PDB file of C-alpha atoms in Angstrom:
ATOM      1  CA  MET A   1      64.644 -40.233 -21.770  1.00  0.00           C
ATOM      2  CA  LYS A   2      64.150 -40.713 -18.363  1.00  0.00           C
ATOM      3  CA  ASP A   3      67.224 -39.121 -17.774  1.00  0.00           C
ATOM      4  CA  HIS A   4      66.379 -36.020 -19.615  1.00  0.00           C
ATOM      5  CA  ARG A   5      63.223 -35.909 -17.882  1.00  0.00           C
ATOM      6  CA  GLY A   6      64.818 -36.235 -14.494  1.00  0.00           C
ATOM      7  CA  GLY A   7      67.354 -33.364 -15.496  1.00  0.00           C
ATOM      8  CA  TRP A   8      64.514 -30.980 -16.536  1.00  0.00           C
ATOM      9  CA  LEU A   9      62.959 -31.329 -13.841  1.00  0.00           C
ATOM     10  CA  ARG A  10      65.752 -30.980 -11.495  1.00  0.00           C
ATOM     11  CA  ALA A  11      66.718 -27.768 -13.798  1.00  0.00           C
ATOM     12  CA  MET A  12      63.348 -26.090 -13.003  1.00  0.00           C
ATOM     13  CA  LEU A  13      63.548 -26.957  -9.186  1.00  0.00           C
ATOM     14  CA  LEU A  14      66.806 -25.376  -9.106  1.00  0.00           C
ATOM     15  CA  ILE A  15      65.955 -21.863 -11.153  1.00  0.00           C
ATOM     16  CA  THR A  16      62.640 -22.022  -8.491  1.00  0.00           C
ATOM     17  CA  PHE A  17      64.827 -22.403  -5.419  1.00  0.00           C
ATOM     18  CA  LEU A  18      66.987 -19.628  -6.806  1.00  0.00           C
ATOM     19  CA  SER A  19      64.734 -17.336  -7.557  1.00  0.00           C
ATOM     20  CA  HIS A  20      63.158 -17.380  -4.057  1.00  0.00           C
ATOM     21  CA  GLN A  21      66.582 -16.702  -2.659  1.00  0.00           C
ATOM     22  CA  THR A  22      67.024 -13.680  -4.532  1.00  0.00           C
ATOM     23  CA  ALA A  23      64.131 -12.241  -3.207  1.00  0.00           C
ATOM     24  CA  GLU A  24      64.897 -13.360   0.217  1.00  0.00           C
ATOM     25  CA  CYS A  25      68.353 -11.564   0.196  1.00  0.00           C
ATOM     26  CA  ALA A  26      67.321  -8.515  -1.538  1.00  0.00           C
ATOM     27  CA  ALA A  27      64.435  -8.198   1.188  1.00  0.00           C
ATOM     28  CA  LYS A  28      67.215  -8.233   3.796  1.00  0.00           C
ATOM     29  CA  ASN A  29      69.464  -5.600   2.018  1.00  0.00           C
ATOM     30  CA  GLY A  30      66.497  -3.641   2.183  1.00  0.00           C
ATOM     31  CA  ARG A  31      65.912  -3.626  -2.075  1.00  0.00           C
ATOM     32  CA  ALA A  32      62.292  -4.178  -2.965  1.00  0.00           C
ATOM     33  CA  VAL A  33      61.910  -6.195  -5.744  1.00  0.00           C
ATOM     34  CA  VAL A  34      59.746  -5.458  -8.466  1.00  0.00           C
ATOM     35  CA  GLU A  35      57.168  -7.458 -10.133  1.00  0.00           C
ATOM     36  CA  HIS A  36      56.479  -6.618 -14.047  1.00  0.00           C
ATOM     37  CA  HIS A  37      52.947  -6.883 -15.151  1.00  0.00           C
ATOM     38  CA  PRO A  38      51.437  -6.184 -18.820  1.00  0.00           C
ATOM     39  CA  SER A  39      49.619  -3.305 -17.326  1.00  0.00           C
ATOM     40  CA  SER A  40      49.089  -1.504 -14.215  1.00  0.00           C
ATOM     41  CA  TYR A  41      46.287  -3.299 -11.146  1.00  0.00           C
ATOM     42  CA  TRP A  42      43.836  -0.630 -11.576  1.00  0.00           C
ATOM     43  CA  GLU A  43      43.866  -1.104 -15.457  1.00  0.00           C
ATOM     44  CA  GLN A  44      42.575  -4.415 -15.509  1.00  0.00           C
ATOM     45  CA  PRO A  45      39.116  -5.004 -16.129  1.00  0.00           C
ATOM     46  CA  PHE A  46      38.630  -6.701 -13.066  1.00  0.00           C
ATOM     47  CA  SER A  47      39.292  -4.169 -10.927  1.00  0.00           C
ATOM     48  CA  GLN A  48      37.333  -1.414 -12.010  1.00  0.00           C
ATOM     49  CA  PRO A  49      34.009  -0.255 -10.213  1.00  0.00           C
ATOM     50  CA  TYR A  50      30.867  -0.935 -11.533  1.00  0.00           C
ATOM     51  CA  PHE A  51      27.024  -0.304 -10.460  1.00  0.00           C
ATOM     52  CA  ASP A  52      24.345  -2.929  -8.617  1.00  0.00           C
ATOM     53  CA  ASN A  53      21.838  -2.929 -11.111  1.00  0.00           C
ATOM     54  CA  THR A  54      19.353  -4.935  -8.821  1.00  0.00           C
ATOM     55  CA  THR A  55      18.692  -1.544  -6.698  1.00  0.00           C
ATOM     56  CA  LYS A  56      15.504   0.529  -7.343  1.00  0.00           C
ATOM     57  CA  ARG A  57      16.019   3.500  -9.539  1.00  0.00           C
ATOM     58  CA  GLU A  58      12.158   4.847  -9.418  1.00  0.00           C
ATOM     59  CA  THR A  59      11.219   6.252  -6.052  1.00  0.00           C
ATOM     60  CA  THR A  60       7.975   7.651  -5.103  1.00  0.00           C
ATOM     61  CA  THR A  61       7.252   9.684  -1.588  1.00  0.00           C
ATOM     62  CA  THR A  62       5.046  12.150  -0.493  1.00  0.00           C
ATOM     63  CA  VAL A  63       5.496  15.524   0.732  1.00  0.00           C
ATOM     64  CA  GLY A  64       7.151  15.872   3.979  1.00  0.00           C
ATOM     65  CA  GLN A  65       7.821  12.169   4.143  1.00  0.00           C
ATOM     66  CA  SER A  66      12.033  11.352   4.076  1.00  0.00           C
ATOM     67  CA  ALA A  67      13.039  10.120   0.733  1.00  0.00           C
ATOM     68  CA  TYR A  68      16.303   7.489  -0.015  1.00  0.00           C
ATOM     69  CA  LEU A  69      17.665   6.976  -3.208  1.00  0.00           C
ATOM     70  CA  HIS A  70      19.961   3.486  -2.790  1.00  0.00           C
ATOM     71  CA  CYS A  71      23.337   3.275  -5.312  1.00  0.00           C
ATOM     72  CA  ARG A  72      25.476   0.538  -4.369  1.00  0.00           C
ATOM     73  CA  VAL A  73      28.739   0.319  -5.880  1.00  0.00           C
ATOM     74  CA  ARG A  74      30.821  -2.932  -6.189  1.00  0.00           C
ATOM     75  CA  ASN A  75      34.672  -2.693  -6.347  1.00  0.00           C
ATOM     76  CA  LEU A  76      34.960   1.085  -5.477  1.00  0.00           C
ATOM     77  CA  GLY A  77      38.526   0.983  -4.333  1.00  0.00           C
ATOM     78  CA  ASP A  78      39.780   4.540  -3.662  1.00  0.00           C
ATOM     79  CA  ARG A  79      37.521   6.025  -5.690  1.00  0.00           C
ATOM     80  CA  ALA A  80      34.706   8.781  -4.529  1.00  0.00           C
ATOM     81  CA  VAL A  81      30.949   8.481  -4.863  1.00  0.00           C
ATOM     82  CA  SER A  82      28.855  11.184  -5.638  1.00  0.00           C
ATOM     83  CA  TRP A  83      25.270  12.598  -5.908  1.00  0.00           C
ATOM     84  CA  ILE A  84      24.297  15.378  -8.485  1.00  0.00           C
ATOM     85  CA  ARG A  85      20.991  16.702  -9.130  1.00  0.00           C
ATOM     86  CA  GLN A  86      20.938  16.355 -12.837  1.00  0.00           C
ATOM     87  CA  ARG A  87      18.557  19.575 -13.226  1.00  0.00           C
ATOM     88  CA  ASP A  88      20.886  22.034 -12.315  1.00  0.00           C
ATOM     89  CA  LEU A  89      24.229  20.031 -12.092  1.00  0.00           C
ATOM     90  CA  HIS A  90      24.819  20.699  -8.728  1.00  0.00           C
ATOM     91  CA  ILE A  91      26.814  18.693  -6.405  1.00  0.00           C
ATOM     92  CA  LEU A  92      24.901  17.585  -3.249  1.00  0.00           C
ATOM     93  CA  THR A  93      27.350  15.357  -1.733  1.00  0.00           C
ATOM     94  CA  VAL A  94      30.498  13.674  -2.139  1.00  0.00           C
ATOM     95  CA  GLY A  95      31.790  10.903   0.027  1.00  0.00           C
ATOM     96  CA  ILE A  96      29.435  11.480   3.245  1.00  0.00           C
ATOM     97  CA  LEU A  97      30.181  15.210   3.279  1.00  0.00           C
ATOM     98  CA  THR A  98      27.471  17.349   2.227  1.00  0.00           C
ATOM     99  CA  TYR A  99      28.304  19.713  -0.667  1.00  0.00           C
ATOM    100  CA  THR A 100      25.228  22.122  -0.387  1.00  0.00           C
ATOM    101  CA  ASN A 101      23.798  24.843   2.213  1.00  0.00           C
ATOM    102  CA  ASP A 102      20.422  22.933   1.836  1.00  0.00           C
ATOM    103  CA  GLN A 103      20.833  20.024   4.735  1.00  0.00           C
ATOM    104  CA  ARG A 104      18.080  18.348   3.818  1.00  0.00           C
ATOM    105  CA  PHE A 105      20.310  16.349   1.843  1.00  0.00           C
ATOM    106  CA  GLN A 106      22.693  13.657   3.356  1.00  0.00           C
ATOM    107  CA  SER A 107      25.067  10.726   2.083  1.00  0.00           C
ATOM    108  CA  LEU A 108      24.775   7.950   4.351  1.00  0.00           C
ATOM    109  CA  HIS A 109      27.438   5.054   4.171  1.00  0.00           C
ATOM    110  CA  SER A 110      28.664   2.296   6.615  1.00  0.00           C
ATOM    111  CA  ASP A 111      32.165   1.082   6.339  1.00  0.00           C
ATOM    112  CA  GLY A 112      32.783  -2.190   4.037  1.00  0.00           C
ATOM    113  CA  SER A 113      29.173  -1.267   2.605  1.00  0.00           C
ATOM    114  CA  ASP A 114      28.927  -1.060  -1.134  1.00  0.00           C
ATOM    115  CA  GLU A 115      25.673   0.627  -0.763  1.00  0.00           C
ATOM    116  CA  TRP A 116      25.623   4.607  -0.893  1.00  0.00           C
ATOM    117  CA  THR A 117      22.307   6.628  -0.055  1.00  0.00           C
ATOM    118  CA  LEU A 118      21.133   9.783  -0.531  1.00  0.00           C
ATOM    119  CA  LYS A 119      18.881  10.859   1.946  1.00  0.00           C
ATOM    120  CA  ILE A 120      16.677  13.860   1.652  1.00  0.00           C
ATOM    121  CA  SER A 121      14.568  15.142   4.642  1.00  0.00           C
ATOM    122  CA  SER A 122      11.206  16.767   4.651  1.00  0.00           C
ATOM    123  CA  PRO A 123      10.719  16.582   0.472  1.00  0.00           C
ATOM    124  CA  GLN A 124       8.981  19.094  -1.394  1.00  0.00           C
ATOM    125  CA  VAL A 125       6.999  18.640  -4.865  1.00  0.00           C
ATOM    126  CA  ARG A 126      10.013  20.863  -6.443  1.00  0.00           C
ATOM    127  CA  ASP A 127      12.428  17.779  -5.318  1.00  0.00           C
ATOM    128  CA  SER A 128      11.402  15.857  -8.020  1.00  0.00           C
ATOM    129  CA  GLY A 129      13.543  14.730 -10.495  1.00  0.00           C
ATOM    130  CA  ILE A 130      16.437  13.217 -11.773  1.00  0.00           C
ATOM    131  CA  TYR A 131      19.097  12.107  -9.002  1.00  0.00           C
ATOM    132  CA  GLU A 132      22.853  10.860  -9.901  1.00  0.00           C
ATOM    133  CA  CYS A 133      25.238   8.515  -8.530  1.00  0.00           C
ATOM    134  CA  GLN A 134      28.481   9.414 -10.093  1.00  0.00           C
ATOM    135  CA  VAL A 135      31.635   7.528  -9.553  1.00  0.00           C
ATOM    136  CA  SER A 136      34.900   9.199  -9.951  1.00  0.00           C
ATOM    137  CA  THR A 137      36.621   6.838 -12.775  1.00  0.00           C
ATOM    138  CA  GLU A 138      38.501   7.743 -15.343  1.00  0.00           C
ATOM    139  CA  PRO A 139      36.253   8.417 -17.279  1.00  0.00           C
ATOM    140  CA  LYS A 140      33.367   9.135 -14.755  1.00  0.00           C
ATOM    141  CA  ILE A 141      30.504   6.629 -14.741  1.00  0.00           C
ATOM    142  CA  SER A 142      27.143   7.305 -13.285  1.00  0.00           C
ATOM    143  CA  GLN A 143      24.163   6.195 -12.490  1.00  0.00           C
ATOM    144  CA  ALA A 144      20.467   7.724 -12.526  1.00  0.00           C
ATOM    145  CA  PHE A 145      17.446   7.535  -9.992  1.00  0.00           C
ATOM    146  CA  ASN A 146      14.231   8.879 -10.660  1.00  0.00           C
ATOM    147  CA  LEU A 147      12.115  10.590  -7.381  1.00  0.00           C
ATOM    148  CA  SER A 148       8.500  11.724  -7.457  1.00  0.00           C
ATOM    149  CA  VAL A 149       7.382  13.467  -4.469  1.00  0.00           C
ATOM    150  CA  VAL A 150       3.408  13.739  -4.518  1.00  0.00           C
ATOM    151  CA  VAL A 151       1.050  15.314  -2.550  1.00  0.00           C
ATOM    152  CA  SER A 152      -1.196  12.755  -0.465  1.00  0.00           C
ATOM    153  CA  LYS A 153      -4.656  13.787   0.342  1.00  0.00           C
ATOM    154  CA  ALA A 154      -7.585  12.493   2.314  1.00  0.00           C
ATOM    155  CA  LYS A 155     -10.919  12.862   0.536  1.00  0.00           C
ATOM    156  CA  ILE A 156     -14.619  12.119   2.230  1.00  0.00           C
ATOM    157  CA  ASN A 157     -16.710  10.610  -0.449  1.00  0.00           C
ATOM    158  CA  GLY A 158     -20.122  12.869  -1.008  1.00  0.00           C
ATOM    159  CA  ASN A 159     -20.227  16.318  -0.416  1.00  0.00           C
ATOM    160  CA  SER A 160     -18.738  18.983   1.870  1.00  0.00           C
ATOM    161  CA  GLU A 161     -21.750  19.694   3.554  1.00  0.00           C
ATOM    162  CA  LEU A 162     -24.134  16.645   4.729  1.00  0.00           C
ATOM    163  CA  TYR A 163     -28.110  16.621   6.126  1.00  0.00           C
ATOM    164  CA  ILE A 164     -29.118  13.745   8.628  1.00  0.00           C
ATOM    165  CA  LYS A 165     -32.682  13.060   9.699  1.00  0.00           C
ATOM    166  CA  SER A 166     -32.600  12.667  13.643  1.00  0.00           C
ATOM    167  CA  GLY A 167     -32.644   8.756  13.974  1.00  0.00           C
ATOM    168  CA  SER A 168     -30.621   7.816  11.198  1.00  0.00           C
ATOM    169  CA  ASP A 169     -26.842   6.590  10.402  1.00  0.00           C
ATOM    170  CA  ILE A 170     -23.634   9.059  10.045  1.00  0.00           C
ATOM    171  CA  ASN A 171     -21.949   6.828   7.701  1.00  0.00           C
ATOM    172  CA  LEU A 172     -18.334   8.628   6.665  1.00  0.00           C
ATOM    173  CA  THR A 173     -15.924   7.109   4.029  1.00  0.00           C
ATOM    174  CA  CYS A 174     -12.032   8.431   3.845  1.00  0.00           C
ATOM    175  CA  ILE A 175     -10.056   7.461   0.921  1.00  0.00           C
ATOM    176  CA  VAL A 176      -6.310   8.466   0.982  1.00  0.00           C
ATOM    177  CA  LEU A 177      -5.240   9.458  -2.429  1.00  0.00           C
ATOM    178  CA  GLN A 178      -1.922   9.469  -3.550  1.00  0.00           C
ATOM    179  CA  THR A 179       0.444   7.843  -1.205  1.00  0.00           C
ATOM    180  CA  PRO A 180       3.123   5.195  -2.169  1.00  0.00           C
ATOM    181  CA  GLU A 181       2.414   3.415   0.975  1.00  0.00           C
ATOM    182  CA  PRO A 182      -0.691   2.768   3.283  1.00  0.00           C
ATOM    183  CA  PRO A 183      -0.768   5.160   6.368  1.00  0.00           C
ATOM    184  CA  SER A 184       0.513   3.997   9.621  1.00  0.00           C
ATOM    185  CA  PHE A 185      -3.065   5.099  10.855  1.00  0.00           C
ATOM    186  CA  ILE A 186      -5.999   7.343  10.200  1.00  0.00           C
ATOM    187  CA  TYR A 187      -7.593   9.220  12.991  1.00  0.00           C
ATOM    188  CA  TRP A 188     -10.935  10.847  13.064  1.00  0.00           C
ATOM    189  CA  TYR A 189     -11.751  13.934  14.607  1.00  0.00           C
ATOM    190  CA  LYS A 190     -15.065  15.549  15.828  1.00  0.00           C
ATOM    191  CA  GLY A 191     -14.199  19.331  16.184  1.00  0.00           C
ATOM    192  CA  ASP A 192     -10.501  19.442  17.265  1.00  0.00           C
ATOM    193  CA  ASN A 193     -10.728  16.257  19.541  1.00  0.00           C
ATOM    194  CA  VAL A 194     -10.418  12.991  18.545  1.00  0.00           C
ATOM    195  CA  ILE A 195     -13.635  10.948  18.558  1.00  0.00           C
ATOM    196  CA  ASN A 196     -14.270   9.441  22.090  1.00  0.00           C
ATOM    197  CA  TYR A 197     -15.865   5.702  20.982  1.00  0.00           C
ATOM    198  CA  SER A 198     -16.409   5.439  25.152  1.00  0.00           C
ATOM    199  CA  GLN A 199     -18.568   8.882  24.848  1.00  0.00           C
ATOM    200  CA  ARG A 200     -21.414   7.155  23.952  1.00  0.00           C
ATOM    201  CA  GLY A 201     -22.470   3.529  22.032  1.00  0.00           C
ATOM    202  CA  GLY A 202     -22.876   3.160  18.509  1.00  0.00           C
ATOM    203  CA  ILE A 203     -19.759   4.412  17.469  1.00  0.00           C
ATOM    204  CA  SER A 204     -17.196   2.110  14.781  1.00  0.00           C
ATOM    205  CA  VAL A 205     -14.377   2.659  12.814  1.00  0.00           C
ATOM    206  CA  VAL A 206     -13.444   0.411  10.259  1.00  0.00           C
ATOM    207  CA  THR A 207      -9.591   0.865   8.611  1.00  0.00           C
ATOM    208  CA  GLU A 208      -8.201  -1.130   5.979  1.00  0.00           C
ATOM    209  CA  LYS A 209      -4.498   0.221   5.514  1.00  0.00           C
ATOM    210  CA  GLN A 210      -4.044  -1.760   2.087  1.00  0.00           C
ATOM    211  CA  THR A 211      -7.046  -0.056   0.229  1.00  0.00           C
ATOM    212  CA  ARG A 212      -6.477   2.837   2.266  1.00  0.00           C
ATOM    213  CA  THR A 213      -9.735   3.745   3.264  1.00  0.00           C
ATOM    214  CA  SER A 214     -11.642   4.238   6.604  1.00  0.00           C
ATOM    215  CA  ARG A 215     -15.295   4.438   7.600  1.00  0.00           C
ATOM    216  CA  LEU A 216     -16.964   6.243  10.535  1.00  0.00           C
ATOM    217  CA  LEU A 217     -20.113   4.516  11.388  1.00  0.00           C
ATOM    218  CA  ILE A 218     -22.255   6.542  14.297  1.00  0.00           C
ATOM    219  CA  SER A 219     -25.737   4.891  14.463  1.00  0.00           C
ATOM    220  CA  LYS A 220     -28.885   6.716  15.575  1.00  0.00           C
ATOM    221  CA  ALA A 221     -27.578   9.813  15.356  1.00  0.00           C
ATOM    222  CA  LEU A 222     -28.698  12.890  17.743  1.00  0.00           C
ATOM    223  CA  PRO A 223     -28.735  16.718  17.037  1.00  0.00           C
ATOM    224  CA  ALA A 224     -25.672  16.432  19.723  1.00  0.00           C
ATOM    225  CA  ASP A 225     -23.773  14.524  17.049  1.00  0.00           C
ATOM    226  CA  SER A 226     -23.834  17.619  14.500  1.00  0.00           C
ATOM    227  CA  GLY A 227     -20.252  19.226  13.747  1.00  0.00           C
ATOM    228  CA  ASN A 228     -17.374  19.319  11.579  1.00  0.00           C
ATOM    229  CA  TYR A 229     -15.812  15.789  10.895  1.00  0.00           C
ATOM    230  CA  THR A 230     -11.843  15.516   9.754  1.00  0.00           C
ATOM    231  CA  CYS A 231     -10.062  12.426   8.360  1.00  0.00           C
ATOM    232  CA  ALA A 232      -6.339  12.794   9.616  1.00  0.00           C
ATOM    233  CA  PRO A 233      -4.088  10.464   7.911  1.00  0.00           C
ATOM    234  CA  SER A 234      -0.543   9.579   9.124  1.00  0.00           C
ATOM    235  CA  THR A 235       1.011  11.085   5.903  1.00  0.00           C
ATOM    236  CA  ALA A 236      -1.718  12.724   3.878  1.00  0.00           C
ATOM    237  CA  GLU A 237      -3.440  16.150   4.188  1.00  0.00           C
ATOM    238  CA  SER A 238      -6.405  15.808   6.223  1.00  0.00           C
ATOM    239  CA  ALA A 239     -10.357  16.096   4.736  1.00  0.00           C
ATOM    240  CA  SER A 240     -13.026  17.325   6.367  1.00  0.00           C
ATOM    241  CA  VAL A 241     -17.067  17.107   6.198  1.00  0.00           C
ATOM    242  CA  LEU A 242     -20.100  19.377   8.162  1.00  0.00           C
ATOM    243  CA  VAL A 243     -22.514  16.935   9.115  1.00  0.00           C
ATOM    244  CA  HIS A 244     -26.016  18.659  10.330  1.00  0.00           C
ATOM    245  CA  VAL A 245     -28.342  16.185  12.442  1.00  0.00           C
ATOM    246  CA  LEU A 246     -31.802  17.727  12.068  1.00  0.00           C
ATOM    247  CA  ASN A 247     -35.452  17.332  13.735  1.00  0.00           C
ATOM    248  CA  GLY A 248     -37.352  18.638  10.906  1.00  0.00           C
ATOM    249  CA  GLU A 249     -37.180  19.178   7.242  1.00  0.00           C
ATOM    250  CA  HIS A 250     -34.284  19.770   5.215  1.00  0.00           C
ATOM    251  CA  PRO A 251     -33.101  23.225   5.373  1.00  0.00           C
ATOM    252  CA  ALA A 252     -31.524  23.666   2.213  1.00  0.00           C
ATOM    253  CA  ALA A 253     -34.522  21.818   0.569  1.00  0.00           C
ATOM    254  CA  MET A 254     -37.266  24.244   2.060  1.00  0.00           C
ATOM    255  CA  GLN A 255     -34.675  27.549   0.859  1.00  0.00           C
ATOM    256  CA  HIS A 256     -34.349  25.433  -2.753  1.00  0.00           C
ATOM    257  CA  GLY A 257     -38.225  25.381  -2.668  1.00  0.00           C
ATOM    258  CA  ASN A 258     -38.961  28.927  -1.530  1.00  0.00           C
ATOM    259  CA  SER A 259     -36.535  30.028  -3.784  1.00  0.00           C
ATOM    260  CA  SER A 260     -38.612  28.505  -6.961  1.00  0.00           C
ATOM    261  CA  ASN A 261     -41.623  29.749  -5.516  1.00  0.00           C
ATOM    262  CA  SER A 262     -40.485  33.113  -5.630  1.00  0.00           C
ATOM    263  CA  GLY A 263     -38.847  32.845  -9.221  1.00  0.00           C
ATOM    264  CA  ALA A 264     -41.681  31.560 -10.240  1.00  0.00           C
ATOM    265  CA  ALA A 265     -43.874  34.563  -9.110  1.00  0.00           C
ATOM    266  CA  THR A 266     -41.364  36.866 -10.167  1.00  0.00           C
ATOM    267  CA  ARG A 267     -41.657  35.299 -13.862  1.00  0.00           C
ATOM    268  CA  THR A 268     -45.488  35.524 -13.957  1.00  0.00           C
ATOM    269  CA  LEU A 269     -45.278  39.167 -12.255  1.00  0.00           C
ATOM    270  CA  ALA A 270     -42.723  40.199 -15.031  1.00  0.00           C
ATOM    271  CA  LEU A 271     -45.319  38.458 -17.574  1.00  0.00           C
ATOM    272  CA  LEU A 272     -48.393  40.462 -16.819  1.00  0.00           C
ATOM    273  CA  LEU A 273     -46.286  43.854 -16.665  1.00  0.00           C
ATOM    274  CA  LEU A 274     -45.462  42.895 -20.200  1.00  0.00           C
ATOM    275  CA  LEU A 275     -48.818  42.188 -21.550  1.00  0.00           C
ATOM    276  CA  LEU A 276     -50.431  45.296 -19.799  1.00  0.00           C
ATOM    277  CA  HIS A 277     -47.435  47.785 -21.574  1.00  0.00           C
ATOM    278  CA  ALA A 278     -48.271  45.737 -25.206  1.00  0.00           C
ATOM    279  CA  GLY A 279     -51.932  46.755 -24.593  1.00  0.00           C
ATOM    280  CA  SER A 280     -51.578  50.172 -23.494  1.00  0.00           C
ATOM    281  CA  PHE A 281     -49.779  50.513 -26.914  1.00  0.00           C
ATOM    282  CA  ALA A 282     -52.530  48.990 -28.773  1.00  0.00           C
ATOM    283  CA  ARG A 283     -54.868  51.452 -27.633  1.00  0.00           C
TER     284      ARG A 283
END
């Protein structure tokens, strides 16, 4: 039994040795050695490109703030990655080349990376929609990304016009609406100038980025503090309020009172004329 096993082992070693010798001879003589496989390499399931589904598929940005859509393709090989706008099937980029006249669209890719990023500079509301990351396999494979471009606005609580009695505090609260990320800063202006804290005492600003709010407090306001106050976030439309600091009575209240008295007098006069007219007909 041992002799049979030993003979089998020697035979296998000899076959292996002869195979290597044949391959070496063929290589020296310039002949290619063709290895036969049941199917080509690219037809193997493990070699096909596929998407990394851990990437973010929903993106929200504000008007004017660059948007980035990140598509990650594993095992790409020699295939090409394209970005296509779904609403009109317009090809935006192929590889790192831009295929549209709108130069706001750009494909970002680093050598050796699996990530192909579509950058949209200065996006507008009309740019909202579905974008497809497509790989040139047969059949083609694609992954959809949803972009929402919103208009971020600031809002100052209260009316657009504010009346303050001299000696009272000006207390303004600004809220930034519809912004996916907290603003990097929120400035307060009086007229065209940033509020100068050193100009007078009693001015404070408290900004909370996470809640997207900013509060302006001017204590013991004087008539000189009257003016147009503006809240201007870094990535949102600004909001303004007109502040009047008065020494006397609220002019709007006075006007309202006068108009009320005038209206009452007009109604009384009309009633008297109607009664007199009716009396003349009775006679």
